[in-house]
mmCIF file with all atom_site columns, C-alpha atoms in Angstrom:
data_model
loop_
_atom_site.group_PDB
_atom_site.id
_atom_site.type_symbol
_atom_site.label_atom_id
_atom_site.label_alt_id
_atom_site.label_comp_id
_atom_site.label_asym_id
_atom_site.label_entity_id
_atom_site.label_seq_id
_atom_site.pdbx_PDB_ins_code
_atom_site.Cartn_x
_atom_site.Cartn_y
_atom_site.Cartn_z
_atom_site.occupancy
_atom_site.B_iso_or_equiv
_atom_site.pdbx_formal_charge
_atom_site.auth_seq_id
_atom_site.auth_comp_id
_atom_site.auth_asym_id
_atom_site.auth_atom_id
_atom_site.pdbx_PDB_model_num
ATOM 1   C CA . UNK A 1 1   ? -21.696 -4.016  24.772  1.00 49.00 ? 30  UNK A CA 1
ATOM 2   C CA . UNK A 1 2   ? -19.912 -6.249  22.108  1.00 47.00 ? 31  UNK A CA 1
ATOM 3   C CA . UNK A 1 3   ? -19.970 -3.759  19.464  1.00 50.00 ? 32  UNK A CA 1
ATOM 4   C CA . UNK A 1 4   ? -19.215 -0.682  21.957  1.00 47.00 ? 33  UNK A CA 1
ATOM 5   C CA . UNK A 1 5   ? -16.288 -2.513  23.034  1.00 50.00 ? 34  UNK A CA 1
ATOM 6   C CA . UNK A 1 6   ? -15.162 -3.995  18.948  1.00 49.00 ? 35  UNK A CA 1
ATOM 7   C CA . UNK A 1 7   ? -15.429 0.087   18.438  1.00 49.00 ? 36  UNK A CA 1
ATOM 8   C CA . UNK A 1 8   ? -13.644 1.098   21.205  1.00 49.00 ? 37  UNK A CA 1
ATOM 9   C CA . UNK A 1 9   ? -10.839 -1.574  20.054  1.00 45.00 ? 38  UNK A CA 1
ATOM 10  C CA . UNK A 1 10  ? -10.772 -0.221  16.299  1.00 50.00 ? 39  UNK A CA 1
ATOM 11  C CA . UNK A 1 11  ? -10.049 3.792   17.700  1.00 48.00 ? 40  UNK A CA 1
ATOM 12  C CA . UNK A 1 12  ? -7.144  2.450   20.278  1.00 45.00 ? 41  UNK A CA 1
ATOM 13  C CA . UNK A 1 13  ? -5.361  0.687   17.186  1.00 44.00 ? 42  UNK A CA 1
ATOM 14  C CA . UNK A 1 14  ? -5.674  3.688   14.700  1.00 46.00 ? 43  UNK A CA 1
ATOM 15  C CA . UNK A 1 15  ? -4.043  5.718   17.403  1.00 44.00 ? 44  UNK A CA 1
ATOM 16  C CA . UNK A 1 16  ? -1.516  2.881   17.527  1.00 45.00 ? 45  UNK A CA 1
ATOM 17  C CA . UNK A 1 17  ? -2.141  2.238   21.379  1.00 51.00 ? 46  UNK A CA 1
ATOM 18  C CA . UNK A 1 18  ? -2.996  -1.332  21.236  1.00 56.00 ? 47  UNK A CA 1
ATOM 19  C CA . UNK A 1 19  ? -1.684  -3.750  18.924  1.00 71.00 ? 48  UNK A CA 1
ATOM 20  C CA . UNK A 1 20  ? -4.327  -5.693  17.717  1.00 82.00 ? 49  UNK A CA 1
ATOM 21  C CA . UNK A 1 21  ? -4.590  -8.968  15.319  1.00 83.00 ? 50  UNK A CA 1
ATOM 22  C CA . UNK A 1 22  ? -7.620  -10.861 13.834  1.00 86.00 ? 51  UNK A CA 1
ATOM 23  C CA . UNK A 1 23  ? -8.789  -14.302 15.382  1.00 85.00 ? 52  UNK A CA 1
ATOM 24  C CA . UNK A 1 24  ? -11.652 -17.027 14.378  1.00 85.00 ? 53  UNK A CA 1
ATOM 25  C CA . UNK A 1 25  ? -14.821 -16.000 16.628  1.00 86.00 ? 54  UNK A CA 1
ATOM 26  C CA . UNK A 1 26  ? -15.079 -20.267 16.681  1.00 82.00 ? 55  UNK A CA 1
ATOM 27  C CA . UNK A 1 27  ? -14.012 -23.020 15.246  1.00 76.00 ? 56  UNK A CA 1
ATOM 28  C CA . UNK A 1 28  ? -16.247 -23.110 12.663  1.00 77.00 ? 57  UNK A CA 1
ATOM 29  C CA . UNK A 1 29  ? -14.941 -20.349 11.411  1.00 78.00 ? 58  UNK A CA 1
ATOM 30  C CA . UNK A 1 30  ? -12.991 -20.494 7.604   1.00 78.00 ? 59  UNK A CA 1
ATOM 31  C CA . UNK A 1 31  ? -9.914  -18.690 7.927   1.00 83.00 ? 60  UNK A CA 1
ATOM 32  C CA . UNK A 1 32  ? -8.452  -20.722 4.886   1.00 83.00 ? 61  UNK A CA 1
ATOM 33  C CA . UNK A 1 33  ? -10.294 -17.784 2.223   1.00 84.00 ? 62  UNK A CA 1
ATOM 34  C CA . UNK A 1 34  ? -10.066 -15.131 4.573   1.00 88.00 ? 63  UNK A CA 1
ATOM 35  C CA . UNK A 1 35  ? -6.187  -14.919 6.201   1.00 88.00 ? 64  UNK A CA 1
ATOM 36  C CA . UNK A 1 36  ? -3.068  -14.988 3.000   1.00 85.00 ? 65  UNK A CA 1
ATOM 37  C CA . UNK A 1 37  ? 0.138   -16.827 3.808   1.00 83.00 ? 66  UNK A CA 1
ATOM 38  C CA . UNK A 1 38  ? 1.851   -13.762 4.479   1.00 84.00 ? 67  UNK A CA 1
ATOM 39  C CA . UNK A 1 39  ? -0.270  -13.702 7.804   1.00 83.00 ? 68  UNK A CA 1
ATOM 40  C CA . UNK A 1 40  ? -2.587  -10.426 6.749   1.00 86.00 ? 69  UNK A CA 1
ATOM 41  C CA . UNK A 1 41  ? -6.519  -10.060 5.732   1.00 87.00 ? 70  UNK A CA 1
ATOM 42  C CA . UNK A 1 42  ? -6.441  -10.923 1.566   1.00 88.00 ? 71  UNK A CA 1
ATOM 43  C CA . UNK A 1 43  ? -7.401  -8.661  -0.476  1.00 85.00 ? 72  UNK A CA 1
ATOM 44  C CA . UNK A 1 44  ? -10.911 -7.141  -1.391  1.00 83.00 ? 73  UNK A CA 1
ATOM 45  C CA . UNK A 1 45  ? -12.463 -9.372  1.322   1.00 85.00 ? 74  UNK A CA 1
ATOM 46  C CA . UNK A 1 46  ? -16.505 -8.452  1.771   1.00 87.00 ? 75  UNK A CA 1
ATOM 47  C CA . UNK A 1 47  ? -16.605 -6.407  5.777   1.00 87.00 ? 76  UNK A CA 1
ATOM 48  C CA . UNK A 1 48  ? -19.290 -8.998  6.251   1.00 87.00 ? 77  UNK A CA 1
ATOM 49  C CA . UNK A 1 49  ? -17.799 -12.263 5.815   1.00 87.00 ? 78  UNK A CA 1
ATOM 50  C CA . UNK A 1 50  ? -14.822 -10.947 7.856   1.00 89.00 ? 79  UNK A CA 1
ATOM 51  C CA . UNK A 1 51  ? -16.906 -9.836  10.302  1.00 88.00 ? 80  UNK A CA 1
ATOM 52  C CA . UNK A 1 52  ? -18.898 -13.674 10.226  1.00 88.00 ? 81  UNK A CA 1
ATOM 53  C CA . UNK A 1 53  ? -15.286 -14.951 11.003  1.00 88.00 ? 82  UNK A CA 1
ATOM 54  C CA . UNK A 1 54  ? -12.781 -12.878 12.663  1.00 88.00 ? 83  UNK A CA 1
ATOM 55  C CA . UNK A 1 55  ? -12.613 -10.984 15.809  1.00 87.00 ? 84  UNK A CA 1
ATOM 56  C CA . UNK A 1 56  ? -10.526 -8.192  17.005  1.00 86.00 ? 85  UNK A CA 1
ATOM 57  C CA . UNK A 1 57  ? -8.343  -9.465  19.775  1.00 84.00 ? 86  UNK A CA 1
ATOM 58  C CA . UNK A 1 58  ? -5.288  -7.485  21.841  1.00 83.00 ? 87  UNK A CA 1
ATOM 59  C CA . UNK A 1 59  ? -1.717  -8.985  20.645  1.00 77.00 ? 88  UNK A CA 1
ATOM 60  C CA . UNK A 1 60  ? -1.454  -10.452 23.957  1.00 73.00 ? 89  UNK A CA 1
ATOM 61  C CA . UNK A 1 61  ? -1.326  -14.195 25.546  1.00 69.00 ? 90  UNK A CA 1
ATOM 62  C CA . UNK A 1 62  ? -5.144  -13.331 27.507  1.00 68.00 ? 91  UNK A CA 1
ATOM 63  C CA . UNK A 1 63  ? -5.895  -12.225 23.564  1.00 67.00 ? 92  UNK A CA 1
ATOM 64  C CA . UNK A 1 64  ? -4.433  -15.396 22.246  1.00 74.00 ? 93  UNK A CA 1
ATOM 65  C CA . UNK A 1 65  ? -5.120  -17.992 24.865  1.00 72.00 ? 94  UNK A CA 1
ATOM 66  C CA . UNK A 1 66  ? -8.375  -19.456 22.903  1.00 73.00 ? 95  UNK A CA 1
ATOM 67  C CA . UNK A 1 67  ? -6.514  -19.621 19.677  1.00 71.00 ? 96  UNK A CA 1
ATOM 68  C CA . UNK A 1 68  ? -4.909  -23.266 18.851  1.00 69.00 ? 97  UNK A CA 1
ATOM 69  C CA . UNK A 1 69  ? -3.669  -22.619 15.597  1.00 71.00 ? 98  UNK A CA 1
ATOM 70  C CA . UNK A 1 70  ? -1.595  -19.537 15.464  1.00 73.00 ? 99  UNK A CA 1
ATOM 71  C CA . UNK A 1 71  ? -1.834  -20.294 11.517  1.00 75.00 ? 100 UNK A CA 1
ATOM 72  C CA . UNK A 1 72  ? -5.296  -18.248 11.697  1.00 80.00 ? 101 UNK A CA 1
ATOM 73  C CA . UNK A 1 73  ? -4.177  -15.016 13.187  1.00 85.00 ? 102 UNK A CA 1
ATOM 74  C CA . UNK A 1 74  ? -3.891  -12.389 11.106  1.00 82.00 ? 103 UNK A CA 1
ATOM 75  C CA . UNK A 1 75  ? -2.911  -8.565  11.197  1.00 82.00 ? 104 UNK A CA 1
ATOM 76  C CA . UNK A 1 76  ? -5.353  -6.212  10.519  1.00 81.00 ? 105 UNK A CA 1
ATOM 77  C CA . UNK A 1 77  ? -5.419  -4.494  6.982   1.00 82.00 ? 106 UNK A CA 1
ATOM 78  C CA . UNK A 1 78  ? -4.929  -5.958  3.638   1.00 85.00 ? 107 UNK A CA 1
ATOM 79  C CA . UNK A 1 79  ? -1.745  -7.542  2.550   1.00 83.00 ? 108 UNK A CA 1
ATOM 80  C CA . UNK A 1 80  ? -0.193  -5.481  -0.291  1.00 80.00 ? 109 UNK A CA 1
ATOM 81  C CA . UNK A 1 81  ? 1.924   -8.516  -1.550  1.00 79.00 ? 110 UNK A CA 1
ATOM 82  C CA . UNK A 1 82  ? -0.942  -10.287 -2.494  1.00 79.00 ? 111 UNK A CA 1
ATOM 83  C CA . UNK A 1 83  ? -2.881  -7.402  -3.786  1.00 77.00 ? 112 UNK A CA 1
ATOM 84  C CA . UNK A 1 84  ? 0.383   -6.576  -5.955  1.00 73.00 ? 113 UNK A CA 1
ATOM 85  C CA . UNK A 1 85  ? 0.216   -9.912  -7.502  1.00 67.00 ? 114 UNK A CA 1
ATOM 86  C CA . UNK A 1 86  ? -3.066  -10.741 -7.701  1.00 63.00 ? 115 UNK A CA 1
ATOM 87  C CA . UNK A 1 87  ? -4.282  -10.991 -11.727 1.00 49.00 ? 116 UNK A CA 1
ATOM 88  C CA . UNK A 1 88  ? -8.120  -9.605  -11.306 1.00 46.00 ? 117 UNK A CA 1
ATOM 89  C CA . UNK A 1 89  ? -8.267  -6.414  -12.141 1.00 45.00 ? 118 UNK A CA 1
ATOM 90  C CA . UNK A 1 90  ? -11.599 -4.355  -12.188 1.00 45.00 ? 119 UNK A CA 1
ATOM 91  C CA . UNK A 1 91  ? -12.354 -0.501  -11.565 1.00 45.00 ? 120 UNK A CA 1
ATOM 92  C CA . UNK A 1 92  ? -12.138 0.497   -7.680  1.00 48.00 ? 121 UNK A CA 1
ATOM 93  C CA . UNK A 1 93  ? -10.548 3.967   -8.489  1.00 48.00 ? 122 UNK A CA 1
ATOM 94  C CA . UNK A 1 94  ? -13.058 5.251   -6.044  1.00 49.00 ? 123 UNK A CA 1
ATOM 95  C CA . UNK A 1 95  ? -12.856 2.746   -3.324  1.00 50.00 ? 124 UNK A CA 1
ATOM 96  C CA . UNK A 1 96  ? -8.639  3.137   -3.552  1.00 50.00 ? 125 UNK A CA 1
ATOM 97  C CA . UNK A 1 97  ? -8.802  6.417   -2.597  1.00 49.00 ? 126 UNK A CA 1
ATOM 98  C CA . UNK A 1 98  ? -11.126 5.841   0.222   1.00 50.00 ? 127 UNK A CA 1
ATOM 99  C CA . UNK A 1 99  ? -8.738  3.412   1.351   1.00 52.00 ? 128 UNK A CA 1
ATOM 100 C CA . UNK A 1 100 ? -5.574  5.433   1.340   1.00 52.00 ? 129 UNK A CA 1
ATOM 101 C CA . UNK A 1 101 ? -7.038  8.617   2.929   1.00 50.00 ? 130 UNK A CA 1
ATOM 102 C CA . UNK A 1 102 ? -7.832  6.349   6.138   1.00 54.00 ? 131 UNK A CA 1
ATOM 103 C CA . UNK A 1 103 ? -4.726  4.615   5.849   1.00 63.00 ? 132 UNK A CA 1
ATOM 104 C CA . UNK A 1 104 ? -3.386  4.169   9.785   1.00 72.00 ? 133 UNK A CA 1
ATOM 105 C CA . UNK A 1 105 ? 0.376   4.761   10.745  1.00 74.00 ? 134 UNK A CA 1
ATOM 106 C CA . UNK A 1 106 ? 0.971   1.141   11.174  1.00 77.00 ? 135 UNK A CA 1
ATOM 107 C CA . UNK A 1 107 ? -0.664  0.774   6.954   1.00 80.00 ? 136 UNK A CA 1
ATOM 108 C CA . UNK A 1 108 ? 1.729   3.442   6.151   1.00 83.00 ? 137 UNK A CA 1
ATOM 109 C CA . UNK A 1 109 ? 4.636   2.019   7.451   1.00 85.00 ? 138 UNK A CA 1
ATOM 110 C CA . UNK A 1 110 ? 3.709   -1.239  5.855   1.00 87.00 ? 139 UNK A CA 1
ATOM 111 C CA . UNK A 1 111 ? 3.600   0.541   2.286   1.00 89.00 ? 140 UNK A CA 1
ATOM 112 C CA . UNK A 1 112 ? 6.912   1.864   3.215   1.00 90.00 ? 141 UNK A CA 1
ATOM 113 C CA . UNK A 1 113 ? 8.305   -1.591  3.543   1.00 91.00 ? 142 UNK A CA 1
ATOM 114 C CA . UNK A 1 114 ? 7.319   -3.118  0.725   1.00 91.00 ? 143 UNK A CA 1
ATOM 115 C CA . UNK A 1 115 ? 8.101   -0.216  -1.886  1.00 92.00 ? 144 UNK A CA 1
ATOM 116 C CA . UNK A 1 116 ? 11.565  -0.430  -0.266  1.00 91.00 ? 145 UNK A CA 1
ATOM 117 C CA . UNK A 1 117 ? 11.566  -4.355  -0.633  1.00 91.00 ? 146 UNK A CA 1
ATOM 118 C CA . UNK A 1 118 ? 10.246  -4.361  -4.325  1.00 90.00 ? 147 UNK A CA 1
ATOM 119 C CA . UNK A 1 119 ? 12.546  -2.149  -5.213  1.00 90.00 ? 148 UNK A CA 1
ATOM 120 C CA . UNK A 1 120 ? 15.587  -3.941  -3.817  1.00 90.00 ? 149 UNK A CA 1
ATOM 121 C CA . UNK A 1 121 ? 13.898  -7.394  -5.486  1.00 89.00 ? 150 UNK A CA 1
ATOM 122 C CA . UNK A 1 122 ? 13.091  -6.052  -8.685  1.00 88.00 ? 151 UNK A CA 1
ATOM 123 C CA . UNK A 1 123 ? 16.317  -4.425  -9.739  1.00 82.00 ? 152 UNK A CA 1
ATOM 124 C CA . UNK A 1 124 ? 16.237  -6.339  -13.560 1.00 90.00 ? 153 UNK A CA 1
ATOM 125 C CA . UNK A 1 125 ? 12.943  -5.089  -14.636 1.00 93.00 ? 154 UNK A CA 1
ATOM 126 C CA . UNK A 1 126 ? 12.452  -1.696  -16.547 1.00 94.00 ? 155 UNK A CA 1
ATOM 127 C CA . UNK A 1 127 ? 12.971  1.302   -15.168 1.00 94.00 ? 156 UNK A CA 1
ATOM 128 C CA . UNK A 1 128 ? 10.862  4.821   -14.616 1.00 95.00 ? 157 UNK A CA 1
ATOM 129 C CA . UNK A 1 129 ? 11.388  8.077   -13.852 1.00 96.00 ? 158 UNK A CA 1
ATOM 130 C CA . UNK A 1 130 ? 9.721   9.766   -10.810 1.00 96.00 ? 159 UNK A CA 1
ATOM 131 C CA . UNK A 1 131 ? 9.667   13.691  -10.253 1.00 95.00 ? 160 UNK A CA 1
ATOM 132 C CA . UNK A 1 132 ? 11.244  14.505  -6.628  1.00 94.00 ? 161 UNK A CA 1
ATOM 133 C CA . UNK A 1 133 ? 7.993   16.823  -5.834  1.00 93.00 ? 162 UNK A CA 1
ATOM 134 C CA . UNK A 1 134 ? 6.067   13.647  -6.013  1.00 95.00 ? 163 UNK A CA 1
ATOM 135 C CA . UNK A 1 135 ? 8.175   11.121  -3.983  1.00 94.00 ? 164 UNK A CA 1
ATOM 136 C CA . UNK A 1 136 ? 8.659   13.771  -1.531  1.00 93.00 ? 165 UNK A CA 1
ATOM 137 C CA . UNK A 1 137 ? 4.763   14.366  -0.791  1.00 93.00 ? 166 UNK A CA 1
ATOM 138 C CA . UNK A 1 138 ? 4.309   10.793  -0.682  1.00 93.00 ? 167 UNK A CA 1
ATOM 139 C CA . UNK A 1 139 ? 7.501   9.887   1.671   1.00 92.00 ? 168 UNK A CA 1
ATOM 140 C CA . UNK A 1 140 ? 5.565   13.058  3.656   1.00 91.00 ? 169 UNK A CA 1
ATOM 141 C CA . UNK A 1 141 ? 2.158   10.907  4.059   1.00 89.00 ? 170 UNK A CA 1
ATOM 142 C CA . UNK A 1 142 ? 3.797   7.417   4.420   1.00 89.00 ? 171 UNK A CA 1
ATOM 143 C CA . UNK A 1 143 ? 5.488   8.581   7.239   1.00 88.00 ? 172 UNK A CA 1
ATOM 144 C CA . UNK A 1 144 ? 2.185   9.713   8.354   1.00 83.00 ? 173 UNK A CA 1
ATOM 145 C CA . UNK A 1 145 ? 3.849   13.633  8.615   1.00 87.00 ? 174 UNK A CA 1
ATOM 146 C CA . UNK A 1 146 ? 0.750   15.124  7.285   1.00 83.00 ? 175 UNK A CA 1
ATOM 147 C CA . UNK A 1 147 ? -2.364  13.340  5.867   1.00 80.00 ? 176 UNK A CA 1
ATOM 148 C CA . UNK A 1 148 ? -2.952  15.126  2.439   1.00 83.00 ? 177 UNK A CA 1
ATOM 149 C CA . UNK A 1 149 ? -3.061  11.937  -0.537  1.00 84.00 ? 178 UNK A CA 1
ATOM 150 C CA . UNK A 1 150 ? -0.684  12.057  -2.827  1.00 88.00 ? 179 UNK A CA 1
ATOM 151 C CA . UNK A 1 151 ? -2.381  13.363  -6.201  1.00 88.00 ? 180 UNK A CA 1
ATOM 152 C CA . UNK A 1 152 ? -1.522  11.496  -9.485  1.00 93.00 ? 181 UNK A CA 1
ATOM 153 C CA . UNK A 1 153 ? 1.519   11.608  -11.037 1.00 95.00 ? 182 UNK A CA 1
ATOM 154 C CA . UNK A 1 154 ? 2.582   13.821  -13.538 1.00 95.00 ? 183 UNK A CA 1
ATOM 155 C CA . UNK A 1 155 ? 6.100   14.415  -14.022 1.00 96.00 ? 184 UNK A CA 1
ATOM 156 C CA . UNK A 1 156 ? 5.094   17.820  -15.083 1.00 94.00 ? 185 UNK A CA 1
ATOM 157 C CA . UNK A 1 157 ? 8.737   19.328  -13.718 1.00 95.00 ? 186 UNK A CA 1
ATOM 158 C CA . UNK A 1 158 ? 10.335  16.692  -15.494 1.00 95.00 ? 187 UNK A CA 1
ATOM 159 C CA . UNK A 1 159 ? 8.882   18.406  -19.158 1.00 94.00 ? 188 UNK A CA 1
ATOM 160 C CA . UNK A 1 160 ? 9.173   21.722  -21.175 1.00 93.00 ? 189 UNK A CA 1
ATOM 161 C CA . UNK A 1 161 ? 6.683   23.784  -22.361 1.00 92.00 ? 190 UNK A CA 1
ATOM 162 C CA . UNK A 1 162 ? 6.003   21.403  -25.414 1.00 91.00 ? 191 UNK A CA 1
ATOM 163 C CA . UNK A 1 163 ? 5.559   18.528  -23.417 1.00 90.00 ? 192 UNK A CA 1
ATOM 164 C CA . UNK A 1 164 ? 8.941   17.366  -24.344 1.00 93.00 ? 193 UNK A CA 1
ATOM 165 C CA . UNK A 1 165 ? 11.649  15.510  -21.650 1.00 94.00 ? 194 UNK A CA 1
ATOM 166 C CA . UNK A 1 166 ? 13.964  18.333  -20.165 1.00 93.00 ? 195 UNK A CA 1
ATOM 167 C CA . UNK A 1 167 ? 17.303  17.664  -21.222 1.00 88.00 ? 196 UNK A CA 1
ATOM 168 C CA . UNK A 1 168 ? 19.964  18.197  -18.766 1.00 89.00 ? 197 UNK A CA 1
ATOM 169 C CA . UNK A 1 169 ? 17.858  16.347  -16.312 1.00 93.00 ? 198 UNK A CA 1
ATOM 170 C CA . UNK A 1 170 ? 19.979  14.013  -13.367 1.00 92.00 ? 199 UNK A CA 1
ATOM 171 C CA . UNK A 1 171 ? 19.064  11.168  -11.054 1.00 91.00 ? 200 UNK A CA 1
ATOM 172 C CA . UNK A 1 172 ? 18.919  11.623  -7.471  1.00 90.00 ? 201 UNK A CA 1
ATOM 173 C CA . UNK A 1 173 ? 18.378  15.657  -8.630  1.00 92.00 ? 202 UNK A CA 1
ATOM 174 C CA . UNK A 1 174 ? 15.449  16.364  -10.323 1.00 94.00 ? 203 UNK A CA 1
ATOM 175 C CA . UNK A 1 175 ? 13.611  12.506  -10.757 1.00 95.00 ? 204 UNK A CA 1
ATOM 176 C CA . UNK A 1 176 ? 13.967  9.169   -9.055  1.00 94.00 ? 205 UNK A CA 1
ATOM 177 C CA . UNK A 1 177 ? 14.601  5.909   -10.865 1.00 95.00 ? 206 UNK A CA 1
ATOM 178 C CA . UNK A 1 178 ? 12.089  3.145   -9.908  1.00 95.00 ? 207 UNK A CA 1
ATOM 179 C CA . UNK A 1 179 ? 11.288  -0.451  -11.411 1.00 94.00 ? 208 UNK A CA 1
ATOM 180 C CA . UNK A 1 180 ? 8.336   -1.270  -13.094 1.00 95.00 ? 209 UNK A CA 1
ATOM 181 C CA . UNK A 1 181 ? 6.558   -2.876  -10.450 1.00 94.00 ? 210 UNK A CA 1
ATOM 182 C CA . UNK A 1 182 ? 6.506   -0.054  -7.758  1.00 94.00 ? 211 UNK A CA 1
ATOM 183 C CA . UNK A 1 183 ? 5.674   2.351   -11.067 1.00 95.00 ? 212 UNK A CA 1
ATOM 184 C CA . UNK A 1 184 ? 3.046   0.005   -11.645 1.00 93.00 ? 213 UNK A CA 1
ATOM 185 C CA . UNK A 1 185 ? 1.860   0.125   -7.751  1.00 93.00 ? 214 UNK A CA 1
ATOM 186 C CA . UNK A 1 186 ? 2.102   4.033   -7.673  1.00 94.00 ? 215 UNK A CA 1
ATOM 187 C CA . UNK A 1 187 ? -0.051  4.205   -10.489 1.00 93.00 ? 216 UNK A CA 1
ATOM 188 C CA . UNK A 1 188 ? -2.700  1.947   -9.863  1.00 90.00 ? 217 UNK A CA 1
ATOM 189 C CA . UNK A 1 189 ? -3.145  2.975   -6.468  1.00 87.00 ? 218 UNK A CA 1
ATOM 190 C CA . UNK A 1 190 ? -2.754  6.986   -6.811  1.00 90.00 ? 219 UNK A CA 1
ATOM 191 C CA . UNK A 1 191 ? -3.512  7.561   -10.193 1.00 91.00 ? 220 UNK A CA 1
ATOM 192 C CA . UNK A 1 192 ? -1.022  9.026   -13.419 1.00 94.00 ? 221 UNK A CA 1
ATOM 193 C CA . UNK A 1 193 ? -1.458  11.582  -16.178 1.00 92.00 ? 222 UNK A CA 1
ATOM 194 C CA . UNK A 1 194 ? -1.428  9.821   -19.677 1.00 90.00 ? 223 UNK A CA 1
ATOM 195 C CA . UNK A 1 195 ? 1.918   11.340  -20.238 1.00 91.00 ? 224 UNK A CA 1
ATOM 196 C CA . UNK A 1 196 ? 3.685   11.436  -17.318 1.00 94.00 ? 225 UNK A CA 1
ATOM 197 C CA . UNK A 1 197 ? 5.931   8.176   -18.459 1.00 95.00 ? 226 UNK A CA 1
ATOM 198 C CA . UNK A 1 198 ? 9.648   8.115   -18.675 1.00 95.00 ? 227 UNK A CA 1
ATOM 199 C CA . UNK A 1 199 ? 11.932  5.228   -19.572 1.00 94.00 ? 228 UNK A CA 1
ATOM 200 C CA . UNK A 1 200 ? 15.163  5.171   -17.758 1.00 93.00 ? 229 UNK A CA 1
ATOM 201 C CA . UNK A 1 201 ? 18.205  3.331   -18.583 1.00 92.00 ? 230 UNK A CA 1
ATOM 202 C CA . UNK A 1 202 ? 20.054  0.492   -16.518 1.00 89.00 ? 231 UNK A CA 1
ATOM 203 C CA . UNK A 1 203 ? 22.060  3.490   -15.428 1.00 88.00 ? 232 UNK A CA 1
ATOM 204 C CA . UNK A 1 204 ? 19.903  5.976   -14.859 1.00 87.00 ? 233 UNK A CA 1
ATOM 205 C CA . UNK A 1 205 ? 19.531  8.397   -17.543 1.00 90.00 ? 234 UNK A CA 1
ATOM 206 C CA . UNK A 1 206 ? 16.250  9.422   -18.771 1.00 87.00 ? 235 UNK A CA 1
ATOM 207 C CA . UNK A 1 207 ? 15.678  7.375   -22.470 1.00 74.00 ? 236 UNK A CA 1
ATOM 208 C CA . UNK A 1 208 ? 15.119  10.554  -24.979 1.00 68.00 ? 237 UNK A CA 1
ATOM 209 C CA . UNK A 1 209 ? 12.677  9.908   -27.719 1.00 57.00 ? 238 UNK A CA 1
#
């Protein structure tokens, strides 16, 4: 009945019905590795030892009554901050597409939030060009209007026939300028073509070679 019910819970919050939030099943349960100051799950976090700890609970006061430290409540999917920051890198190509093609609304909107907050924080780092075609089938799928993923990037309208920069090329028109950390987010979570990189200037332009 536990589980039917846990499942039952998980398909009401994908369809964005019931907010839900993680709790400690008791209070023996460690929270401490599990739950990231930003109040989400951290990242890369075994299903088992969340599932040896936390419980699905409605974002309610009945949800919350048994809870006594609101310190170990959590939202439900992975906190991109931390995963942004963290320093261990290792191959889950595989498993980060898995992840993105069941990404809910509420995940979506989330991504949405912090590309727009890294790149209003991160204004002094280097800059990169984006091709339009690109941003605009990802702004498509983060705001959940159709769920195709985002292939890598490319840039390929952003280059001649030779593989060289288009001259002529203008911000806001044909590419969008973006700092190095939401490059760096877009391509280790979607993938790039070895030569889609381009340099842009503090004011925009592309940097020619």
């Amino acid at each position: 009945t536990n589980q039917k019910n846990e499942k039952e819970l998980n398909s009401d919050v994908q369809m964005n019905i019931i907010p839900l939030v993680y709790v400690p099943i008791n209070s023996r349960s460690k929270t401490k590795d599990l739950i990231c100051i930003h109040k989400y799950l951290k990242p890369n976090l075994e299903k088992q030892k969340i599932d040896q700890n936390l419980k699905l609970v409605p974002l309610s006061n009945e949800g919350l009554e048994n809870v006594e430290d609101l310190e170990q409540v959590a939202l439900p999917w992975e906190c991109y901050e931390c995963k942004q920051s963290s320093k261990n890198k290792f191959d889950e190509k595989n498993l980060i597409v898995q992840k993105v093609s069941i990404k809910s609304k509420i995940e979506r909107q989330e991504e949405k939030k912090f590309i727009n907050k890294m790149c209003a924080e991160n204004v002094d780092e280097p800059l990169y060009a984006i091709g339009k075609i690109w941003l605009c089938h990802w702004r498509d799928f983060i705001q959940s209007l159709n769920d195709e993923i985002p292939t890598k990037i490319t840039n390929k309208e952003l280059f001649d026939n030779k593989g060289r920069v288009k001259k002529y090329l203008k911000s806001k028109k044909d590419y969008r300028v973006v700092p190095e950390s939401v490059w760096n987010y877009f391509t280790e979570n979607y993938g790039v073509d070895p030569n889609a990189e381009i340099k842009v200037d503090k004011s925009g332009n592309i940097t020619l070679k």
